Coordinates of C-alpha atoms in Angstrom, one line a residue:
M1 CA 0.0 0.0 0.0
I2 CA 1.3 3.4 -1.0
K3 CA 0.0 6.6 0.7
Q4 CA -1.3 9.2 -1.7
T5 CA -0.3 12.7 -0.7
K6 CA -1.4 16.0 -2.3
V7 CA 0.2 19.4 -1.6
K8 CA -1.7 22.6 -1.7
I9 CA 0.7 25.5 -2.4
P10 CA -0.4 29.2 -2.0
A11 CA -0.2 31.1 -5.3
S12 CA 1.7 33.8 -3.5
N13 CA 2.7 35.0 0.0
S14 CA 0.0 37.6 0.0
K15 CA -0.3 37.4 3.8
S16 CA 2.3 37.4 6.6
F17 CA 3.5 34.0 7.9
T18 CA 1.5 34.3 11.1
D19 CA -1.7 35.4 9.3
S20 CA -1.4 32.6 6.8
V21 CA -1.0 30.0 9.6
L22 CA -4.0 31.4 11.5
D23 CA -6.2 31.6 8.4
N24 CA -5.4 28.0 7.4
R25 CA -6.5 26.8 10.8
N26 CA -9.5 29.1 11.2
M27 CA -8.1 30.7 14.3
P28 CA -8.8 34.4 15.1
K29 CA -5.9 36.4 16.6
H30 CA -7.6 37.0 19.9
E31 CA -7.6 33.2 20.5
L32 CA -3.9 33.1 19.8
F33 CA -3.0 35.8 22.3
G34 CA -5.5 35.2 25.1
N35 CA -4.4 34.6 28.7
M36 CA -5.8 33.3 32.0
S37 CA -8.0 36.3 32.4
C38 CA -9.9 35.0 29.3
V39 CA -10.7 31.6 31.0
E40 CA -14.3 31.2 31.9
P41 CA -15.0 31.0 35.7
P42 CA -15.3 27.4 36.9
Q43 CA -18.8 28.0 38.4
N44 CA -20.1 28.5 34.8
M45 CA -19.6 24.7 34.3
L46 CA -22.5 22.5 35.0
G47 CA -22.1 20.6 38.3
V48 CA -19.3 22.7 39.8
I49 CA -21.5 24.6 42.3
V50 CA -23.3 21.4 43.5
G51 CA -20.0 19.5 43.6
G52 CA -18.4 22.3 45.5
A53 CA -21.1 22.2 48.1
V54 CA -20.8 18.4 48.5
A55 CA -17.0 18.6 48.8
M56 CA -17.2 21.5 51.4
E57 CA -19.6 19.4 53.5
H58 CA -17.1 16.5 53.7
M59 CA -14.1 18.7 54.2
E60 CA -15.8 20.6 57.0
R61 CA -16.3 17.2 58.7
K62 CA -12.7 16.2 58.0
H63 CA -13.9 13.1 56.1
K64 CA -11.6 10.9 54.2
I65 CA -11.6 11.8 50.5
G66 CA -10.3 9.5 47.8
F67 CA -9.4 10.7 44.3
S68 CA -9.9 7.9 41.7
I69 CA -7.5 8.5 38.8
D70 CA -6.5 6.5 35.7
Y71 CA -3.3 5.2 34.4
D72 CA -2.3 7.5 31.5
Y73 CA -0.6 10.9 31.6
D74 CA -3.8 12.8 32.0
G75 CA -4.9 10.6 34.9
M76 CA -1.5 10.9 36.6
S77 CA -1.6 14.7 36.2
C78 CA -5.1 14.7 37.8
G79 CA -3.5 13.0 40.8
V80 CA -0.7 15.5 40.9
V81 CA -3.1 18.5 40.7
A82 CA -5.4 16.9 43.4
A83 CA -2.6 16.2 45.8
L84 CA -0.8 19.6 45.4
S85 CA -4.1 21.5 45.7
M86 CA -5.1 19.6 48.9
R87 CA -1.7 20.2 50.3
K88 CA -1.9 23.9 49.7
L89 CA -5.3 23.9 51.5
G90 CA -3.7 22.1 54.4
Y91 CA -6.2 19.2 54.0
T92 CA -4.4 16.0 54.8
N93 CA -7.2 13.4 55.1
F94 CA -7.2 12.4 51.4
Y95 CA -5.5 9.8 49.2
L96 CA -5.0 8.9 45.5
A97 CA -6.2 5.6 44.1
N98 CA -4.9 4.9 40.6
N99 CA -6.4 2.2 38.5
T100 CA -4.2 -0.3 36.7
R101 CA -4.6 -1.9 33.3
S102 CA -5.7 -5.2 34.9
M103 CA -8.5 -3.3 36.7
G104 CA -9.7 -1.6 33.5
F105 CA -10.5 2.0 32.6
G106 CA -12.5 4.1 35.0
L107 CA -14.2 3.7 38.3
N108 CA -15.6 0.2 38.9
R109 CA -16.5 -2.1 41.7
Q110 CA -13.0 -3.4 42.0
T111 CA -11.7 0.2 42.3
V112 CA -14.2 0.9 45.1
D113 CA -13.3 -2.3 46.9
M114 CA -9.5 -1.5 46.6
M115 CA -10.1 2.0 48.0
L116 CA -12.1 0.7 51.0
K117 CA -9.7 -2.1 51.7
E118 CA -6.9 0.4 52.2
H119 CA -9.1 3.3 53.5
P120 CA -12.2 1.9 55.1
D121 CA -13.3 5.3 56.4
T122 CA -13.7 6.8 53.0
K123 CA -16.8 9.0 52.7
L124 CA -16.3 10.8 49.4
I125 CA -14.8 9.6 46.1
I126 CA -13.9 12.2 43.5
T127 CA -13.1 10.8 40.1
A128 CA -10.7 12.5 37.8
D129 CA -10.4 11.8 34.0
N130 CA -13.0 9.1 34.4
G131 CA -16.4 8.2 35.8
I132 CA -18.9 9.5 33.2
V133 CA -20.1 6.0 32.4
A134 CA -19.4 4.4 35.8
F135 CA -23.1 3.6 36.4
D136 CA -22.6 0.4 38.4
A137 CA -19.6 1.6 40.4
V138 CA -21.4 4.8 41.5
D139 CA -24.5 2.8 42.6
Y140 CA -22.2 0.4 44.4
A141 CA -20.4 3.2 46.2
N142 CA -23.8 4.8 47.1
S143 CA -25.0 1.5 48.6
L144 CA -22.0 1.6 50.9
G145 CA -22.8 5.1 52.1
I146 CA -20.1 6.8 50.0
D147 CA -20.8 10.0 48.0
V148 CA -19.3 10.4 44.5
I149 CA -18.4 13.5 42.6
I150 CA -17.5 12.9 38.9
T151 CA -15.0 15.1 37.1
D152 CA -14.4 13.9 33.6
H153 CA -14.0 15.1 30.0
H154 CA -14.9 11.9 28.1
L155 CA -18.2 11.6 26.1
P156 CA -21.2 10.4 28.1
D157 CA -23.1 7.2 27.1
E158 CA -24.7 7.6 23.7
T159 CA -28.2 7.3 25.3
G160 CA -27.5 10.4 27.5
R161 CA -27.7 8.4 30.7
L162 CA -25.5 9.7 33.6
P163 CA -24.4 7.9 36.8
N164 CA -26.3 8.6 40.1
A165 CA -23.5 10.7 41.5
K166 CA -23.9 13.7 43.9
A167 CA -22.5 15.9 41.2
I168 CA -21.2 15.5 37.6
I169 CA -18.7 17.9 36.1
D170 CA -18.1 17.0 32.5
P171 CA -18.3 19.7 29.7
H172 CA -19.8 17.1 27.3
Q173 CA -22.9 16.3 29.4
A174 CA -26.3 17.3 28.1
G175 CA -27.4 20.8 29.2
E176 CA -23.8 22.1 29.6
T177 CA -23.7 25.8 28.7
C178 CA -20.0 26.7 29.3
S179 CA -18.3 28.2 26.3
F180 CA -15.4 25.8 26.1
K181 CA -15.8 22.1 26.2
D182 CA -12.5 20.6 25.1
L183 CA -10.5 20.6 28.4
C184 CA -8.5 17.5 29.3
G185 CA -9.3 15.6 32.5
T186 CA -6.7 17.6 34.4
G187 CA -8.2 20.8 33.1
V188 CA -11.6 19.9 34.4
L189 CA -10.3 18.9 37.8
Y190 CA -8.2 22.1 38.0
K191 CA -11.3 24.2 37.5
F192 CA -13.1 22.3 40.2
M193 CA -10.2 22.7 42.6
S194 CA -10.1 26.4 41.8
Y195 CA -13.7 26.7 42.9
I196 CA -12.9 24.9 46.1
F197 CA -10.2 27.5 46.8
Y198 CA -12.8 30.2 46.1
L199 CA -15.3 28.7 48.5
L200 CA -12.7 28.5 51.3
G201 CA -11.8 32.2 50.8
R202 CA -8.5 31.5 49.1
D203 CA -7.3 33.2 46.0
P204 CA -7.7 30.7 43.1
R205 CA -4.6 32.2 41.5
E206 CA -2.6 30.3 44.2
L207 CA -3.2 27.3 41.9
Y208 CA -1.4 28.9 39.0
D209 CA 1.6 27.1 40.4
V210 CA 0.1 23.7 39.3
L211 CA -0.7 24.9 35.8
D212 CA 2.5 23.4 34.5
H213 CA 0.9 20.0 35.1
V214 CA -2.3 21.1 33.5
A215 CA -0.4 22.4 30.4
A216 CA 1.6 19.2 30.1
A217 CA -1.5 17.0 30.3
T218 CA -3.3 19.2 27.8
V219 CA -0.6 18.4 25.2
A220 CA 0.0 14.8 26.2
D221 CA -3.7 13.9 26.1
V222 CA -4.0 15.3 22.6
V223 CA -7.0 17.6 23.2
P224 CA -7.6 20.5 20.8
L225 CA -5.1 23.3 21.3
R226 CA -7.8 26.0 21.0
G227 CA -9.3 28.5 23.3
E228 CA -8.9 28.0 27.0
N229 CA -6.4 25.1 26.4
R230 CA -4.0 27.6 24.7
W231 CA -4.4 30.2 27.5
I232 CA -3.9 27.6 30.2
F233 CA -0.9 26.2 28.4
A234 CA 0.7 29.7 28.1
E235 CA 0.7 30.2 31.9
G236 CA 1.7 26.6 32.5
I237 CA 4.7 26.5 30.2
E238 CA 5.9 29.7 31.9
V239 CA 5.8 27.9 35.2
M240 CA 7.9 25.0 33.6
N241 CA 10.4 27.4 32.1
R242 CA 10.9 29.8 35.0
G243 CA 12.9 27.2 36.8
G244 CA 13.0 26.2 40.4
K245 CA 11.2 22.9 40.2
P246 CA 13.5 19.9 40.4
L247 CA 11.2 17.8 38.3
W248 CA 11.4 20.0 35.2
E249 CA 15.1 20.7 35.7
A250 CA 15.8 16.9 35.7
F251 CA 13.8 16.4 32.6
K252 CA 15.6 19.3 30.9
K253 CA 19.0 17.8 31.8
E254 CA 17.9 14.3 30.7
N255 CA 16.8 15.7 27.3
A256 CA 19.8 18.0 26.8
S257 CA 21.5 15.7 24.3
M258 CA 18.4 14.9 22.3
S259 CA 17.4 16.5 19.0
I260 CA 14.3 18.3 20.5
F261 CA 16.7 20.8 22.1
K262 CA 18.7 22.6 19.4
G263 CA 21.8 24.7 20.0
N264 CA 25.4 25.1 19.1
N265 CA 26.7 23.4 22.2
D266 CA 25.4 21.3 25.1
Q267 CA 24.9 24.4 27.3
D268 CA 22.7 26.0 24.7
K269 CA 20.6 22.8 24.5
Y270 CA 20.3 22.7 28.3
N271 CA 19.2 26.4 28.5
N272 CA 16.6 26.1 25.8
D273 CA 13.0 26.4 26.9
F274 CA 10.3 23.7 27.0
T275 CA 7.8 23.8 24.2
S276 CA 4.7 21.8 23.2
K277 CA 7.0 19.6 21.2
T278 CA 9.2 18.8 24.2
I279 CA 6.1 17.6 26.1
G280 CA 4.5 15.8 23.1
Y281 CA 7.6 14.0 22.0
F282 CA 9.7 13.5 25.1
I283 CA 8.0 14.1 28.5
G284 CA 4.6 12.7 27.6
P285 CA 6.0 9.4 26.1
C286 CA 8.2 8.9 29.1
I287 CA 5.2 8.9 31.4
N288 CA 2.9 7.0 29.2
A289 CA 5.6 4.3 28.7
C290 CA 5.3 3.3 32.3
S291 CA 1.5 2.8 31.8
R292 CA 2.1 1.0 28.5
M293 CA 4.8 -1.3 29.8
S294 CA 3.5 -2.1 33.3
G295 CA -0.2 -1.0 33.2
D296 CA 0.4 1.2 36.2
I297 CA 1.1 4.9 36.7
K298 CA 2.3 4.8 40.3
E299 CA 6.0 5.2 39.6
P300 CA 5.8 8.4 37.6
L301 CA 3.1 9.7 40.0
D302 CA 5.5 9.3 42.9
V303 CA 8.2 11.1 40.9
F304 CA 5.9 14.0 40.0
L305 CA 4.8 14.4 43.6
N306 CA 8.4 14.6 44.9
T307 CA 9.2 18.3 45.3
S308 CA 12.8 17.8 46.5
D309 CA 16.1 17.5 44.6
E310 CA 16.9 14.2 46.3
N311 CA 17.1 11.3 43.8
M312 CA 15.1 13.3 41.3
Q313 CA 17.6 13.0 38.5
E314 CA 18.0 9.3 39.0
A315 CA 14.2 8.8 39.1
V316 CA 13.6 10.8 35.9
H317 CA 16.5 9.0 34.2
H318 CA 14.7 5.7 35.0
L319 CA 11.5 7.0 33.4
V320 CA 13.5 7.8 30.3
K321 CA 15.0 4.3 30.2
V322 CA 11.6 2.7 30.4
N323 CA 10.6 4.8 27.4
E324 CA 13.7 3.6 25.5
I325 CA 12.6 0.0 26.1
R326 CA 9.1 0.9 24.9
K327 CA 10.5 2.4 21.7
T328 CA 12.5 -0.7 20.9
I329 CA 9.4 -2.9 21.3
Q330 CA 7.3 -0.5 19.4
K331 CA 9.7 -0.5 16.5
C332 CA 9.6 -4.3 16.2
R333 CA 5.8 -4.4 16.4
C334 CA 5.5 -1.6 13.8
N335 CA 7.8 -3.4 11.4
E336 CA 5.7 -6.5 11.9
A337 CA 2.5 -4.6 11.2
M338 CA 3.9 -2.9 8.1
Y339 CA 4.8 -6.3 6.7
L340 CA 1.3 -7.7 7.4
T341 CA -0.3 -4.8 5.5
K342 CA 2.2 -4.2 2.6
D343 CA -0.2 -5.8 0.1
C344 CA -3.5 -4.6 1.7
D345 CA -5.7 -2.2 -0.2
D346 CA -8.5 -1.8 2.5
R347 CA -9.7 1.7 3.2
F348 CA -10.1 0.8 6.9
L349 CA -7.2 -1.3 8.3
V350 CA -8.1 -3.9 11.0
I351 CA -4.9 -5.8 12.0
D352 CA -4.9 -8.8 14.3
M353 CA -1.6 -9.3 16.0
P354 CA -2.2 -11.9 18.7
A355 CA 1.1 -11.4 20.6
C356 CA 1.3 -7.6 20.5
E357 CA 1.6 -6.0 23.9
E358 CA -1.6 -4.4 25.0
G359 CA 0.1 -1.1 25.8
I360 CA 1.7 -0.9 22.3
V361 CA -1.3 -1.5 20.0
G362 CA -2.4 2.1 20.0
L363 CA 1.1 3.3 19.0
V364 CA 1.2 0.7 16.2
A365 CA -2.2 1.8 15.0
G366 CA -1.0 5.4 15.0
R367 CA 2.1 4.5 12.9
L368 CA 0.0 2.6 10.3
C369 CA -2.6 5.4 10.2
N370 CA 0.2 8.0 9.5
S371 CA 2.1 5.8 7.1
Y372 CA -0.9 4.8 4.9
Y373 CA -3.4 7.6 5.8
R374 CA -6.0 5.0 6.6
P375 CA -8.1 4.7 9.7
T376 CA -6.6 1.8 11.6
I377 CA -7.4 -0.7 14.4
V378 CA -4.8 -3.0 15.9
L379 CA -5.9 -5.9 18.0
S380 CA -4.1 -8.4 20.3
K381 CA -5.4 -11.4 22.2
D382 CA -6.5 -10.7 25.8
E383 CA -6.5 -13.1 28.8
H384 CA -10.1 -14.2 28.0
G385 CA -9.3 -15.2 24.4
N386 CA -11.0 -12.1 22.9
W387 CA -9.3 -9.3 20.9
K388 CA -8.5 -6.1 22.6
G389 CA -7.0 -3.1 20.9
S390 CA -6.9 0.6 19.9
G391 CA -7.7 2.6 16.8
R392 CA -6.6 5.8 15.2
S393 CA -8.3 7.7 12.4
I394 CA -8.0 10.4 9.8
V395 CA -9.8 13.7 9.2
G396 CA -13.4 13.0 8.1
V397 CA -13.7 9.5 9.5
H398 CA -15.2 9.6 13.0
I399 CA -14.0 6.2 14.4
K400 CA -16.3 6.2 17.4
E401 CA -19.4 6.8 15.3
M402 CA -18.4 4.0 12.9
L403 CA -18.2 1.6 15.9
D404 CA -21.6 2.8 16.9
I405 CA -22.9 1.8 13.5
V406 CA -21.2 -1.6 13.6
N407 CA -22.6 -2.3 17.0
K408 CA -26.1 -1.6 16.0
K409 CA -25.8 -3.7 12.9
H410 CA -23.8 -6.5 14.5
P411 CA -24.5 -6.4 18.2
D412 CA -22.5 -9.7 18.8
V413 CA -19.2 -8.3 17.6
L414 CA -18.1 -5.7 20.1
I415 CA -17.9 -6.6 23.8
A416 CA -16.9 -3.0 24.8
Y417 CA -15.7 0.1 23.1
G418 CA -15.3 3.9 23.5
G419 CA -13.5 6.9 22.2
H420 CA -13.9 10.0 20.1
S421 CA -13.5 11.1 16.5
Q422 CA -9.8 10.3 16.1
A423 CA -9.2 7.4 18.5
C424 CA -10.9 4.5 20.1
G425 CA -10.4 1.5 22.4
L426 CA -12.4 -1.7 21.9
T427 CA -12.7 -5.4 22.7
V428 CA -13.9 -7.7 19.9
R429 CA -15.4 -11.1 20.5
D430 CA -13.2 -14.0 19.4
G431 CA -14.1 -15.1 15.9
K432 CA -15.6 -11.8 14.9
V433 CA -12.6 -9.8 13.7
D434 CA -13.4 -10.6 10.1
V435 CA -17.0 -9.4 10.6
L436 CA -15.7 -6.1 12.1
R437 CA -13.2 -5.6 9.2
K438 CA -15.8 -6.2 6.5
A439 CA -18.4 -4.0 8.2
L440 CA -16.0 -1.1 8.6
N441 CA -14.7 -1.3 5.0
D442 CA -18.2 -1.8 3.5
Y443 CA -19.3 1.4 5.3
C444 CA -16.2 3.3 4.0
N445 CA -16.7 2.1 0.4
E446 CA -20.4 3.0 0.5
N447 CA -20.2 6.4 2.2
F448 CA -16.8 8.0 1.6
A449 CA -15.2 9.3 -1.6
E450 CA -11.8 8.0 -2.6
E451 CA -10.3 11.5 -2.2
L452 CA -10.9 11.4 1.6
F453 CA -8.2 8.8 1.9
N454 CA -5.6 11.0 0.2
E455 CA -3.5 13.0 2.6
V456 CA -3.6 16.8 1.9
I457 CA -0.7 18.9 3.1
T458 CA -1.3 22.6 3.0
V459 CA 1.8 24.8 2.7
D460 CA 1.4 27.8 4.9
Y461 CA 4.3 29.8 3.5
V462 CA 6.8 29.6 0.6
M463 CA 10.2 30.8 1.6
S464 CA 12.4 32.6 -0.9
S465 CA 15.3 30.7 0.5
P466 CA 16.3 28.9 3.8
S467 CA 17.7 32.3 5.0
E468 CA 14.1 33.1 6.1
I469 CA 14.2 30.3 8.7
P470 CA 15.3 32.4 11.7
R471 CA 12.7 35.1 11.2
L472 CA 9.9 32.6 10.6
Y473 CA 10.9 30.4 13.6
A474 CA 10.7 33.4 15.9
E475 CA 7.1 34.0 14.7
Q476 CA 6.4 30.3 15.1
L477 CA 7.4 30.4 18.7
A478 CA 5.0 33.2 19.4
M479 CA 2.2 30.9 18.1
E480 CA 2.9 28.1 20.6
P481 CA 1.5 25.6 21.4
F482 CA 1.1 23.3 18.4
G483 CA -0.7 20.0 18.4
C484 CA -4.3 18.7 17.9
E485 CA -6.3 21.0 15.7
F486 CA -3.4 23.5 15.5
P487 CA -0.6 21.7 13.8
E488 CA 2.9 23.1 13.2
P489 CA 3.3 25.4 10.3
V490 CA 4.3 23.9 7.0
V491 CA 6.8 25.8 4.8
M492 CA 8.4 25.2 1.4
T493 CA 11.5 26.4 -0.3
T494 CA 13.6 25.8 -3.4
F495 CA 17.4 26.5 -3.2
K496 CA 20.8 25.5 -4.3
P497 CA 22.6 23.7 -1.5
N498 CA 26.1 24.7 -0.4
A499 CA 26.7 21.1 0.5
V500 CA 24.9 17.8 0.8
F501 CA 25.8 15.1 3.4
P502 CA 24.3 11.6 3.4
L503 CA 23.8 10.3 6.9
K504 CA 23.7 6.8 8.4
N505 CA 25.0 5.1 5.3
G506 CA 22.9 7.2 3.0
T507 CA 19.6 6.6 4.8
H508 CA 19.1 10.3 5.5
L509 CA 20.3 13.6 3.8
K510 CA 21.4 16.8 5.3
F511 CA 21.5 19.9 3.1
L512 CA 23.5 23.0 4.1
Y513 CA 22.6 26.5 3.0
R514 CA 24.4 29.6 4.5
G515 CA 24.5 28.2 8.1
M516 CA 21.0 26.6 7.9
E517 CA 20.6 22.8 8.1
L518 CA 17.7 21.1 6.3
L519 CA 17.3 17.5 7.5
C520 CA 15.4 14.9 5.5
W521 CA 15.1 11.6 7.3
N522 CA 14.6 8.3 5.4
C523 CA 15.0 10.0 2.0
G524 CA 18.3 8.6 0.7
H525 CA 16.5 6.6 -1.9
H526 CA 15.9 9.8 -3.8
L527 CA 19.6 9.8 -4.9
N528 CA 19.0 6.7 -7.0
G529 CA 22.7 6.0 -6.9
K530 CA 23.7 9.4 -8.1
D531 CA 26.5 11.6 -6.6
P532 CA 25.0 14.0 -4.0
A533 CA 27.7 16.5 -5.0
K534 CA 25.9 16.9 -8.3
I535 CA 22.7 18.2 -6.8
V536 CA 22.1 21.7 -8.1
E537 CA 18.6 22.4 -6.8
V538 CA 16.5 21.1 -3.9
T539 CA 12.8 21.6 -3.2
V540 CA 11.6 20.8 0.3
V541 CA 8.4 20.9 2.3
G542 CA 8.5 20.5 6.0
N543 CA 8.5 22.1 9.5
L544 CA 10.8 24.5 11.2
D545 CA 12.7 22.8 14.0
S546 CA 14.8 25.6 15.4
N547 CA 16.1 29.0 14.3
S548 CA 18.6 27.2 12.0
T549 CA 17.1 23.9 11.2
M550 CA 14.2 22.5 9.2
N551 CA 12.8 18.9 9.1
C552 CA 11.7 18.0 5.6
N553 CA 9.0 15.6 4.5
P554 CA 10.9 12.7 2.7
E555 CA 7.8 11.9 0.4
L556 CA 7.8 15.5 -0.9
L557 CA 11.6 16.0 -1.5
Q558 CA 12.6 17.0 -5.1
L559 CA 16.2 16.8 -6.3
K560 CA 17.6 18.3 -9.5
F561 CA 21.0 17.0 -10.6
A562 CA 23.5 18.5 -13.0
D563 CA 23.6 16.8 -16.3

């Protein structure tokens, strides 16, 4: 299978670089340059006022409060924000209860039993990043005399049914009137804790000190980087970059030799600031690797809650090493999946890999989705003999809605599933994978045009030469953060290189132009055995990586050789 990619090039640079980027993403300038003063008050969110009253009643009685969190980055950050907030309030009668992969996602009876076994005097459970479909678990907790407040950001049950909790705070629930609904789980919990501070007569701005964790979770959980998420990120990344927190200093030192930090020497790399890319490509994967490899988030949670220098560097180093192991396993599984699909022409890929690690299937699905530009589900065998996996999708194919359609037409195929437009998790009954594959592809063939499965890359700006990189990169930094629904700018340029260097036995190419480095990974095949010294013109499309470097798309590289 070969991915089809089309490039949309502007006829001219009639707009500034920044204006072109904003227009291509339908973002008004006021959204780009907002700040925390633009964030809507938490009490405007449905359930916050009621939840605040319930929490205050328990806190006034000094009741034991348990926070139920999940085992990904967003769930861990919820735990960090909860603990740091309660510490600031001087409330010590609380604890964190993190689910593990073996327990399953979200609050359930097993979670409640675990919490009561360790803390039998629990009177209030506050969920964070989960709970919106925990019908049975909430009823079970209620039957034991335990109140439940749900804070979540996932989609409710498609029927609109909600758990019987004392309060539900989820911007996606029916009747919600708040202006911004795309917060991550940590963002929802942060707003709720801000309201608790307000009720206790404390300045909610005291919690700005935990916005670094909210910002990191916002990027790592891949929620849209629009509106309030941008303004929260701006304040949070400032907290990360101002220094003084051993956690972030340790991560910066650990990452100093990696390509995300660019500079002329190691000290430059170390002094460089964190960006959304640092979080998305380094910090986030290090935390999620623990969840993927062990199914538990306790180790990074303990590291993030440690506020002292003691053993911090060693602890962060270990998180990085776990991620390196994850990357090795992922590479092997991706190679295996690419081999299995090399002759496949399906519009919707459903790949069964019986031995693939449960924590890796989503990453493999993402790799295939990006490589082929096809919605993809990767499944592995679970302990019950069924197929459990994850899916990733492309623009225009809502993967959760497609699973809804399959479930209605074939109710015996899916045991459980959930997700949103671009990602899903699911369990498929053994013997039904082929039925799922056929149903998804039949729907794609009947309802989607072929053009939908061709990737379209829109060039934001055509540079006259690579000499424009420093100026454009400075503008790009002012548009941070980049990620979901606000991708990095795409630039294009044609130039005559001063020198060309094949890297790693010709696998990659590096082009030099007046001090600029334009790197093109996995593009050595474009040489076709020709002498790189005879290249007289290069056309590249890609992203700015620093004030002197650009990463180029290997599929769109064009080389012109001297006769």
